[in-house]
PDB file of C-alpha atoms in Angstrom:
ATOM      1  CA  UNK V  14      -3.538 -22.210  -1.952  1.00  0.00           C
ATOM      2  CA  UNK V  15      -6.054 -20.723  -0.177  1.00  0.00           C
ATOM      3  CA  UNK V  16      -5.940 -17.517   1.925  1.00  0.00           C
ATOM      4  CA  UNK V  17      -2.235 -17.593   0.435  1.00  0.00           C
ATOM      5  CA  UNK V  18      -1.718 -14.089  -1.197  1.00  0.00           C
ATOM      6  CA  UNK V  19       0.526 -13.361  -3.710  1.00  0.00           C
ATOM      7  CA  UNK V  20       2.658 -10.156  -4.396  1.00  0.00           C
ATOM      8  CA  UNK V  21       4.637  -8.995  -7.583  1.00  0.00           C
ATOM      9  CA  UNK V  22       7.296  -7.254  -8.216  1.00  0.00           C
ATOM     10  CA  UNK V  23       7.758  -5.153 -11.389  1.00  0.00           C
ATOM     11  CA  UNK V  24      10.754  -2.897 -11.658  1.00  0.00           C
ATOM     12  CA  UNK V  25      11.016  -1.114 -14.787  1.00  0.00           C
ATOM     13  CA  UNK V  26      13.533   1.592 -15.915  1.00  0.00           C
ATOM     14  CA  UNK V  27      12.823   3.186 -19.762  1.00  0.00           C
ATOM     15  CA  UNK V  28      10.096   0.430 -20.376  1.00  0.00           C
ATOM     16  CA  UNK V  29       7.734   1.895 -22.581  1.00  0.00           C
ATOM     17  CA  UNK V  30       8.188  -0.012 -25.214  1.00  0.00           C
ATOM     18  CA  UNK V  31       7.139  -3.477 -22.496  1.00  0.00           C
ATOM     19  CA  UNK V  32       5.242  -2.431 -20.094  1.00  0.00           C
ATOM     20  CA  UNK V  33       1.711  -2.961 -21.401  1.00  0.00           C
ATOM     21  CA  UNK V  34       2.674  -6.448 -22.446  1.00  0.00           C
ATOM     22  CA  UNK V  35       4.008  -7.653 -19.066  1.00  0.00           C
ATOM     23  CA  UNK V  36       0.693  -6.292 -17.446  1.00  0.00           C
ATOM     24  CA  UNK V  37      -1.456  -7.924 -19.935  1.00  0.00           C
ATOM     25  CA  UNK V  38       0.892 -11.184 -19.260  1.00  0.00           C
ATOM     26  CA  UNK V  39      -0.217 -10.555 -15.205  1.00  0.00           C
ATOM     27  CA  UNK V  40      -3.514 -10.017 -15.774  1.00  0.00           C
ATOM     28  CA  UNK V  41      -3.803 -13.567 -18.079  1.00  0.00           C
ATOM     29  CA  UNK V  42      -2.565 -15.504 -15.132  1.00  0.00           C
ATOM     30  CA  UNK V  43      -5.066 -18.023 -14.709  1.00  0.00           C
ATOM     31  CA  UNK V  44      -4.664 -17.729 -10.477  1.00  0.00           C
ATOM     32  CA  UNK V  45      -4.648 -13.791 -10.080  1.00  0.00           C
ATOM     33  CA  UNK V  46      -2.079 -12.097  -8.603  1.00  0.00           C
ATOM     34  CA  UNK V  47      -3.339 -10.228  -5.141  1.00  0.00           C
ATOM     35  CA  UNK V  48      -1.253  -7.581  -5.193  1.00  0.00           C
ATOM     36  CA  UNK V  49       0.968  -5.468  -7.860  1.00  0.00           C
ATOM     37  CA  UNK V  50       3.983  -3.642  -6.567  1.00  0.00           C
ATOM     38  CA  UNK V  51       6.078  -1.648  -9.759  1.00  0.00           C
ATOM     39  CA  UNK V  52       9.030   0.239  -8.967  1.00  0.00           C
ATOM     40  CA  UNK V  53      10.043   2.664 -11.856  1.00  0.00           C
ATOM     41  CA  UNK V  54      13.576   3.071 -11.148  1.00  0.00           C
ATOM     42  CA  UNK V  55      14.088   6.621 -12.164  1.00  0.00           C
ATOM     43  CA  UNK V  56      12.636   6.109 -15.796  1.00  0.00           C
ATOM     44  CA  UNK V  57      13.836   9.343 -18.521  1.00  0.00           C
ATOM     45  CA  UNK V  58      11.105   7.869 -20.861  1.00  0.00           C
ATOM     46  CA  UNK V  59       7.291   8.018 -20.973  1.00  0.00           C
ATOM     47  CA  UNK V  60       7.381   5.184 -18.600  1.00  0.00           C
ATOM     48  CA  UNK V  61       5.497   7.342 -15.690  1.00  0.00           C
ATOM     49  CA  UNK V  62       2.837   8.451 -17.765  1.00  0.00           C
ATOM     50  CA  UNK V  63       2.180   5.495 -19.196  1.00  0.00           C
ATOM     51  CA  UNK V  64       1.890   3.271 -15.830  1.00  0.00           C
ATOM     52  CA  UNK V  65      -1.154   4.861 -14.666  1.00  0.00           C
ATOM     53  CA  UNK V  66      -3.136   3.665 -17.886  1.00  0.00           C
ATOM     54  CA  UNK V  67      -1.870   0.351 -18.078  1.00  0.00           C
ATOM     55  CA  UNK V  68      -2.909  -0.677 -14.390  1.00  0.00           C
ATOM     56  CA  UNK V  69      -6.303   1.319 -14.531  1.00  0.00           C
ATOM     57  CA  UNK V  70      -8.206  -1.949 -15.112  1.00  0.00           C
ATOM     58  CA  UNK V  71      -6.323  -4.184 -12.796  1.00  0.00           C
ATOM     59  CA  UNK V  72      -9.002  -5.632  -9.718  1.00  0.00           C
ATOM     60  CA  UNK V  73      -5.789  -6.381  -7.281  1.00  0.00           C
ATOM     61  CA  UNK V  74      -4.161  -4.136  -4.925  1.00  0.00           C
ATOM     62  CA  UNK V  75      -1.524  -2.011  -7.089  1.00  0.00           C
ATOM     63  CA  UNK V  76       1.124   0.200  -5.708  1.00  0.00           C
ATOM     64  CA  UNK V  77       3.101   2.608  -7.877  1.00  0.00           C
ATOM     65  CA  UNK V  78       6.587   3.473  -6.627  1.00  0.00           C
ATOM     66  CA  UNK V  79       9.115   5.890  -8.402  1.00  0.00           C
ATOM     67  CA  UNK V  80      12.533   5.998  -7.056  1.00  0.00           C
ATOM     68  CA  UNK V  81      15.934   7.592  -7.948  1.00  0.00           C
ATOM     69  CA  UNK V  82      17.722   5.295 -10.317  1.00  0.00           C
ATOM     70  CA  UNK V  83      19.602   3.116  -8.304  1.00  0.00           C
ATOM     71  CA  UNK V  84      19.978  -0.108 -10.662  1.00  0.00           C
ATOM     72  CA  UNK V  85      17.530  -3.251 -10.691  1.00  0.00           C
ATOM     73  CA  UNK V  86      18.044  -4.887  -6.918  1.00  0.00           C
ATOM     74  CA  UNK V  87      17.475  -2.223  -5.402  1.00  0.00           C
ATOM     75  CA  UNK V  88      14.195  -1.627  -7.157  1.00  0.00           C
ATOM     76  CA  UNK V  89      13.177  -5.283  -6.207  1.00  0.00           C
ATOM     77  CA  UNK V  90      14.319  -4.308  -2.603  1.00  0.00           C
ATOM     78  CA  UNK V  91      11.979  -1.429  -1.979  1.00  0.00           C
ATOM     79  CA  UNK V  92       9.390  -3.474  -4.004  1.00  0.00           C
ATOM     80  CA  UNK V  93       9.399  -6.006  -1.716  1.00  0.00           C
ATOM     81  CA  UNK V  94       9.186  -3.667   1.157  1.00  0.00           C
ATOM     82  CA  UNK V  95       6.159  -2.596   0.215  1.00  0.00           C
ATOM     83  CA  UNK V  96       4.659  -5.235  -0.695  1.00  0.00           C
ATOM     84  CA  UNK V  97       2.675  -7.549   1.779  1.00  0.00           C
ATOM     85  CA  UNK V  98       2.127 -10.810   0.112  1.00  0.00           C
ATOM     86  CA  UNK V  99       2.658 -14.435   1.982  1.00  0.00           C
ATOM     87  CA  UNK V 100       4.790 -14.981  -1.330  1.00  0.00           C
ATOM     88  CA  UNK V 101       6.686 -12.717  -3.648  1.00  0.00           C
ATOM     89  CA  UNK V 102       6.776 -13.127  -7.411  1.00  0.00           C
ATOM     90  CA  UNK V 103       9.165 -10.881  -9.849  1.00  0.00           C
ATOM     91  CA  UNK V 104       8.444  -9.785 -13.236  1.00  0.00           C
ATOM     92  CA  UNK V 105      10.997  -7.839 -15.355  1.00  0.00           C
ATOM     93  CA  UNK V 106       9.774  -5.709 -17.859  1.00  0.00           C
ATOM     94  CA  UNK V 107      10.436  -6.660 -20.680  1.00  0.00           C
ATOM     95  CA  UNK V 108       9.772 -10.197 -20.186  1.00  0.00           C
ATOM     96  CA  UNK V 109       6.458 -12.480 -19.639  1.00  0.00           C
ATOM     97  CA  UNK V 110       4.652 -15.133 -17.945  1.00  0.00           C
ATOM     98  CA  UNK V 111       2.822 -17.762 -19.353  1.00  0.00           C
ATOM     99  CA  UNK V 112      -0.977 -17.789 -18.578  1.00  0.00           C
ATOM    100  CA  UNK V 113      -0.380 -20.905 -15.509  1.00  0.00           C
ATOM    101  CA  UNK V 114       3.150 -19.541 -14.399  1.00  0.00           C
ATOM    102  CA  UNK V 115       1.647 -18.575 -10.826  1.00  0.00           C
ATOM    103  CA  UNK V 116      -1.069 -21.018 -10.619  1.00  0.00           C
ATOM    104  CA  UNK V 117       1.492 -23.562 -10.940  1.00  0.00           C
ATOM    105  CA  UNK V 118       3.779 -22.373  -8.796  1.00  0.00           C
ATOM    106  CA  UNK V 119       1.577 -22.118  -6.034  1.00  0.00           C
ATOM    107  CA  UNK V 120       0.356 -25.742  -6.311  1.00  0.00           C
ATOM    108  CA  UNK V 121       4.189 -26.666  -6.186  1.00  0.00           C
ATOM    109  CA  UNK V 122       4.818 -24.945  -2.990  1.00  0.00           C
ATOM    110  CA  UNK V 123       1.362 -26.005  -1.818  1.00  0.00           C
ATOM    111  CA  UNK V 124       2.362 -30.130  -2.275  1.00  0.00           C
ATOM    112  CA  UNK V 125       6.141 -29.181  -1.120  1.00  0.00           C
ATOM    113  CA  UNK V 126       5.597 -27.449   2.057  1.00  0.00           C
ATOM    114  CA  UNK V 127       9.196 -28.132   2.836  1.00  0.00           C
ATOM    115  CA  UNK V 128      10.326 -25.803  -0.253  1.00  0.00           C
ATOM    116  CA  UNK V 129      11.098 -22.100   0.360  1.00  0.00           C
ATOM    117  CA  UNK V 130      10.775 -21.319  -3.392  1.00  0.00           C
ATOM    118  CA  UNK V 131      10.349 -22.871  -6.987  1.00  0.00           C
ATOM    119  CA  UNK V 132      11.782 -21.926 -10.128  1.00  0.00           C
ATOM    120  CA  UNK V 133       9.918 -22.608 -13.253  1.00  0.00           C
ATOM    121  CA  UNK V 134      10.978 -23.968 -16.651  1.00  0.00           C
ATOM    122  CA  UNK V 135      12.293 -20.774 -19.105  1.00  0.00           C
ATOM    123  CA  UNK V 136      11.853 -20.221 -22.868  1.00  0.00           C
ATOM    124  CA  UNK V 137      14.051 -17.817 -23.792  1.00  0.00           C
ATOM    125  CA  UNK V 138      13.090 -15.970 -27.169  1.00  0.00           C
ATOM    126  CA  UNK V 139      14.919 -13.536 -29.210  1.00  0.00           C
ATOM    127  CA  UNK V 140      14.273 -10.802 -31.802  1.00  0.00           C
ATOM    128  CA  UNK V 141      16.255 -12.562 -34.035  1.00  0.00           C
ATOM    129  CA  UNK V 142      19.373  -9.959 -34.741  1.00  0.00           C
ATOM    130  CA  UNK V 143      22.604 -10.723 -35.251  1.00  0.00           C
ATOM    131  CA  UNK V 144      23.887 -11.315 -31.660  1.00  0.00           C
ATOM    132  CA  UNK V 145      20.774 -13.193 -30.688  1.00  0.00           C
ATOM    133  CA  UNK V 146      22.684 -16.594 -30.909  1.00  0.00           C
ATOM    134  CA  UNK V 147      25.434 -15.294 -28.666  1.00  0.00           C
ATOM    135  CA  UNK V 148      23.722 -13.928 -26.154  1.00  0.00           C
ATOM    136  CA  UNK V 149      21.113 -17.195 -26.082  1.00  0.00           C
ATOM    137  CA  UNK V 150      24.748 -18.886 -25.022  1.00  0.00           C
ATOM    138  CA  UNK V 151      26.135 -16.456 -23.026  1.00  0.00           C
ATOM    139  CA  UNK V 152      22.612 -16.760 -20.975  1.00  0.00           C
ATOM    140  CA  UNK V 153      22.500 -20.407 -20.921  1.00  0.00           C
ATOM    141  CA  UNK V 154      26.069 -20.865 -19.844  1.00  0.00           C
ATOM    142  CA  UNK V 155      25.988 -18.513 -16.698  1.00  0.00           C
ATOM    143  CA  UNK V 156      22.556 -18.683 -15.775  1.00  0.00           C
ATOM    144  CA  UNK V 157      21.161 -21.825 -16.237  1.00  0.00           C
ATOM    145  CA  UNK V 158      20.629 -25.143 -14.703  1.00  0.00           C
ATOM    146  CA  UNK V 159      22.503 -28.393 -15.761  1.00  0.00           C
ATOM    147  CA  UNK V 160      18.771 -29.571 -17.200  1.00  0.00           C
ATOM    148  CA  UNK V 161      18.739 -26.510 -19.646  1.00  0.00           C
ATOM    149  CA  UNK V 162      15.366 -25.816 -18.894  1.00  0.00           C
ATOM    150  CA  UNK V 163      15.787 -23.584 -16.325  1.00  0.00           C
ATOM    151  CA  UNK V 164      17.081 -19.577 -15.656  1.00  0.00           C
ATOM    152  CA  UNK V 165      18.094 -18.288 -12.144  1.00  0.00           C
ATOM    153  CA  UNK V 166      16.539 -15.208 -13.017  1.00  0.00           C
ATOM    154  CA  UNK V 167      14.310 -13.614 -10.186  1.00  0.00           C
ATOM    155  CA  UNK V 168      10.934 -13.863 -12.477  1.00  0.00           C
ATOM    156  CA  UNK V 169      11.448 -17.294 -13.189  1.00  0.00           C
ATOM    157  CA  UNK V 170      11.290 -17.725  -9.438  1.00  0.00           C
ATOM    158  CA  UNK V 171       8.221 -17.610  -6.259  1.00  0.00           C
ATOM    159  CA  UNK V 172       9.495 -17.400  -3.236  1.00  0.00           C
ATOM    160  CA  UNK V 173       7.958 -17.491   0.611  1.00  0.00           C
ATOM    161  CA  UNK V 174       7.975 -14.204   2.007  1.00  0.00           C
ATOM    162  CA  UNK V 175      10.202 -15.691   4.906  1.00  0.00           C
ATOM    163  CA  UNK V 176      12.971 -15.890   2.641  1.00  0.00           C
ATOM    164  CA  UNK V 177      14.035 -12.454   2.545  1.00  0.00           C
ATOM    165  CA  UNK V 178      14.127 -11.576   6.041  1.00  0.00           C
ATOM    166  CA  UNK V 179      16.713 -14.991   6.232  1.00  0.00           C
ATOM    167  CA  UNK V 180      18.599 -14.444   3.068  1.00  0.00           C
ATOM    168  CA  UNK V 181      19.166 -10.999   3.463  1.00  0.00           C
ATOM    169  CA  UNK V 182      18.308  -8.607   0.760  1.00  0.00           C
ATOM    170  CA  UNK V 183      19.218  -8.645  -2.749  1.00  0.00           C
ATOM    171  CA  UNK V 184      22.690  -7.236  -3.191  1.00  0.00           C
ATOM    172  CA  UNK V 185      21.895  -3.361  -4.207  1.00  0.00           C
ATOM    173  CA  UNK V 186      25.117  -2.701  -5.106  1.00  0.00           C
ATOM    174  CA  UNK V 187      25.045  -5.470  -7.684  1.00  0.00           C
ATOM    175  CA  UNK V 188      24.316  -3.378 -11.396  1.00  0.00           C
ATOM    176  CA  UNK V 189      24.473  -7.275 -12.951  1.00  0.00           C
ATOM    177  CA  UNK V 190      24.267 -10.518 -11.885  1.00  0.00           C
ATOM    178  CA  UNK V 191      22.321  -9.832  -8.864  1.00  0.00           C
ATOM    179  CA  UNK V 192      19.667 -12.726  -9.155  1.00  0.00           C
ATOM    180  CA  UNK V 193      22.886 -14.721  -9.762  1.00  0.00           C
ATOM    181  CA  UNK V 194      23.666 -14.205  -6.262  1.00  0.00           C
ATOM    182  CA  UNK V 195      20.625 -14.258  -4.774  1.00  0.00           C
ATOM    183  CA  UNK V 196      20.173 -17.689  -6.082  1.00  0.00           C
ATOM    184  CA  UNK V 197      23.760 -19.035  -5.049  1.00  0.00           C
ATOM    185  CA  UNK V 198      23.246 -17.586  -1.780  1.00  0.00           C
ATOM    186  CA  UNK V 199      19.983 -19.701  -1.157  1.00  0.00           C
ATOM    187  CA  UNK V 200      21.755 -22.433  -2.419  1.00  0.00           C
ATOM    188  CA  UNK V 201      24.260 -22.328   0.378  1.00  0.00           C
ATOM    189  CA  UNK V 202      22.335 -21.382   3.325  1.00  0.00           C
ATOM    190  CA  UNK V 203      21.340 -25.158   4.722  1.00  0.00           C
ATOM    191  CA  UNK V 204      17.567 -24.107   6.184  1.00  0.00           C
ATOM    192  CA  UNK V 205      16.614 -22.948   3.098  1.00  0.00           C
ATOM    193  CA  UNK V 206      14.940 -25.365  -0.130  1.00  0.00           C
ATOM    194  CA  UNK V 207      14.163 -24.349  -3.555  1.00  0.00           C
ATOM    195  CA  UNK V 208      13.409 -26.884  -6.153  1.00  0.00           C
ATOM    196  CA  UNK V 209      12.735 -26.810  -9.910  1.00  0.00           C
ATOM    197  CA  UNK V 210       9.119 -26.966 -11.593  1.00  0.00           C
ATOM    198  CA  UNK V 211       9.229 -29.045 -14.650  1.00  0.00           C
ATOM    199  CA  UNK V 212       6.881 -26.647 -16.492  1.00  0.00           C
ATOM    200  CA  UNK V 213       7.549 -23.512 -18.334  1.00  0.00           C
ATOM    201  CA  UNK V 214       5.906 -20.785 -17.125  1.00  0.00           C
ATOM    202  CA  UNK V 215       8.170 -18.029 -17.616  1.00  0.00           C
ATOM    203  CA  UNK V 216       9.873 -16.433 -21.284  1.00  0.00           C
ATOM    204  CA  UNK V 217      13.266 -14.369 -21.143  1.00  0.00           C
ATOM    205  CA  UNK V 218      13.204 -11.581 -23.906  1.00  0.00           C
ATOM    206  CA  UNK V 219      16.085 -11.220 -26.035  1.00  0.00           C
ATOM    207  CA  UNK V 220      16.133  -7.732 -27.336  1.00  0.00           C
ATOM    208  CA  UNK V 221      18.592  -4.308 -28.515  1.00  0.00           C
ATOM    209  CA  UNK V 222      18.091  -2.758 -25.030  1.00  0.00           C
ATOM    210  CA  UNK V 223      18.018  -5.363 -22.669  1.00  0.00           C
ATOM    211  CA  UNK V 224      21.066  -5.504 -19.679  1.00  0.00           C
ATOM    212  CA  UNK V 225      22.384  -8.535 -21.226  1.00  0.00           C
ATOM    213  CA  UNK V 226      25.642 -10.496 -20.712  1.00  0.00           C
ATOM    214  CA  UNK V 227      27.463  -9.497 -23.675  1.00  0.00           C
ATOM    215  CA  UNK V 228      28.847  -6.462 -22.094  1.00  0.00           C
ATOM    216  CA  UNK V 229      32.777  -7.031 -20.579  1.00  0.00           C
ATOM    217  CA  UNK V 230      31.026  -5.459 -17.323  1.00  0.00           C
ATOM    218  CA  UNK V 231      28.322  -8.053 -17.173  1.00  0.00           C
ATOM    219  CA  UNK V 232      30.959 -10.570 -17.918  1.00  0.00           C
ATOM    220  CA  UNK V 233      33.099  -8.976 -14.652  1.00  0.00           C
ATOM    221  CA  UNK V 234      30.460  -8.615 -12.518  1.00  0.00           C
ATOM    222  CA  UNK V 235      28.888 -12.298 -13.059  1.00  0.00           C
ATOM    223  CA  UNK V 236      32.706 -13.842 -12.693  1.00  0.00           C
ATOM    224  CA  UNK V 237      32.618 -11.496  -9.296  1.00  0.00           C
ATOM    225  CA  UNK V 238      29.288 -13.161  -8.181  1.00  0.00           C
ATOM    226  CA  UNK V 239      30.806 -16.755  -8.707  1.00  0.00           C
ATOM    227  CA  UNK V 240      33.943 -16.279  -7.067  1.00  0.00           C
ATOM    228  CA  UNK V 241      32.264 -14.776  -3.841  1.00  0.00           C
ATOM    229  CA  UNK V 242      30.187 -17.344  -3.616  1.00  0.00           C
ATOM    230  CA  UNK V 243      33.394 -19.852  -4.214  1.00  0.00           C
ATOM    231  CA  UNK V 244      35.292 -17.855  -1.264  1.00  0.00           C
ATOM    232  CA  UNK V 245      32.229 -18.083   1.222  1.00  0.00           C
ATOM    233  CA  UNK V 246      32.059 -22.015   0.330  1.00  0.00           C
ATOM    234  CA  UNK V 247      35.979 -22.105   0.719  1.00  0.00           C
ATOM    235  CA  UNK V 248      37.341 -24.154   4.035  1.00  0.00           C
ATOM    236  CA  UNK V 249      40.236 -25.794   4.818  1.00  0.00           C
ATOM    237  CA  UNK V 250      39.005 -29.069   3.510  1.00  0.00           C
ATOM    238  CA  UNK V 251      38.529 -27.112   0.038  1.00  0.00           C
ATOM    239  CA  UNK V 252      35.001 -25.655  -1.879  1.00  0.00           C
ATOM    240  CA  UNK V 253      32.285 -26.904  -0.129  1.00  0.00           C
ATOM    241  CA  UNK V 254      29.750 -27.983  -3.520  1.00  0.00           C
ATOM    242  CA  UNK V 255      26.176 -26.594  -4.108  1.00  0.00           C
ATOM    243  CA  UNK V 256      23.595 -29.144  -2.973  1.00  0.00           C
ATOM    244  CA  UNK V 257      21.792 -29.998  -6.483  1.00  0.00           C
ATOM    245  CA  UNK V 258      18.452 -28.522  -6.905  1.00  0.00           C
ATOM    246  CA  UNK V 259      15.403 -31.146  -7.391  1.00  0.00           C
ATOM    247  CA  UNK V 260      13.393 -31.758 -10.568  1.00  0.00           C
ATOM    248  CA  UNK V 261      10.058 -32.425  -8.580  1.00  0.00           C
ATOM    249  CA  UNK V 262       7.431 -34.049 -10.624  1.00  0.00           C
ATOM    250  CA  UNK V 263       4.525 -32.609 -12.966  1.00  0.00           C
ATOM    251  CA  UNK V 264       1.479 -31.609 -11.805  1.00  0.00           C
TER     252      UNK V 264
END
């Protein structure tokens, strides 16, 4: 799309051991990001030192923000606050984009002006311990589509900048499960479209750190997220359903 600039959000907290492989993921996109926004969420590791190096080389706008740990949506929040992109893109990270995640994206929206934001196709891959099967299944059942294919996780997902300002922002006080919400509540507001993109473009990353939902609090917090979305859909005619999200075709 052109003259259609990009932004994306990184927020990282204690990700040394990731963060040069999620930048190397950005900078293999084969349509550039235009601008890189990473919000270090109060990081106790070498995180801060290490940022510096591993954007040295990058060509696109990069802005560095360090914050007071406050938990992952509100990283995203200030990150998109600063950011200035027509669309906003999220990475996590400890997780990765395939080389055409954003290139394909961006044709999507550019065929389907009508859509507000795409969701690509996941692969979600593990480091093959012991609870890697469980938490593969514990992912799959809260988080994905009824295809399978597909994660409501906020860097599986571009979204017009528009969005924000008519969704509201991402619920800061949400430790888990907050691109959960932010999903459902596109879902139910009626002016706003998302579809699905057949192709994978983004991988989840399974791993002895990550803020996975194996935890009884992620388990609480997720069953929270559902049933507030249940009670805002709740009239006297009973749940109002989710609108079903479109497959829309290959590229």
């Amino acid at each position: 799309m052109a003259g259609f600039d990009v932004s994306v959000v990184l927020p990282v907290f204690n990700g040394e051991r990731f963060i040069r492989a999620a930048v190397a993921s950005l900078a293999a996109q084969t349509r550039q990001p235009d601008q890189l926004v990473i919000v270090d969420d109060g990081s106790t590791d070498a995180t801060p030192d290490l940022l510096p190096d591993a954007v040295k080389d990058l060509p696109w706008n990069v802005r560095l923000l360090r914050t007071v740990n406050s938990g992952p949506a509100a990283a995203r929040n200030a990150g998109i606050a600063e950011s200035s992109g027509d669309a906003v893109a999220f990475l996590d990270v400890d997780d990765l984009w395939l080389p055409d995640f954003l290139n394909d994206q961006l044709q999507h929206l550019d065929r389907h002006r009508w859509l507000d934001y795409v969701v690509s196709g996941a692969r979600i891959e593990a480091d093959g311990g012991s609870r890697s099967l469980q938490q593969i299944q514990q992912i799959q059942r809260w988080r994905a589509a009824r295809d399978g294919n597909h994660l409501f996780v906020f860097g599986a997902g571009l979204f017009r900048r528009d969005v924000f300002r008519r969704a509201g922002e991402i619920s800061p006080e949400l430790r888990f499960g907050e691109d959960l919400d932010f999903y459902l509540r596109l879902s139910e507001a009626p002016d706003i479209h998302g579809a699905l993109a057949p192709e994978t473009g983004y991988v989840y990353r399974l791993h002895d750190t990550n803020m996975t939902l194996d935890s009884a609090a992620a388990h609480l917090a997720v069953t929270r997220v559902i049933k507030r979305s249940l009670d805002r859909r709740r009239g006297p005619d009973g749940i109002r359903p989710l609108p079903p999200l479109e497959l829309l075709p290959a590229l």
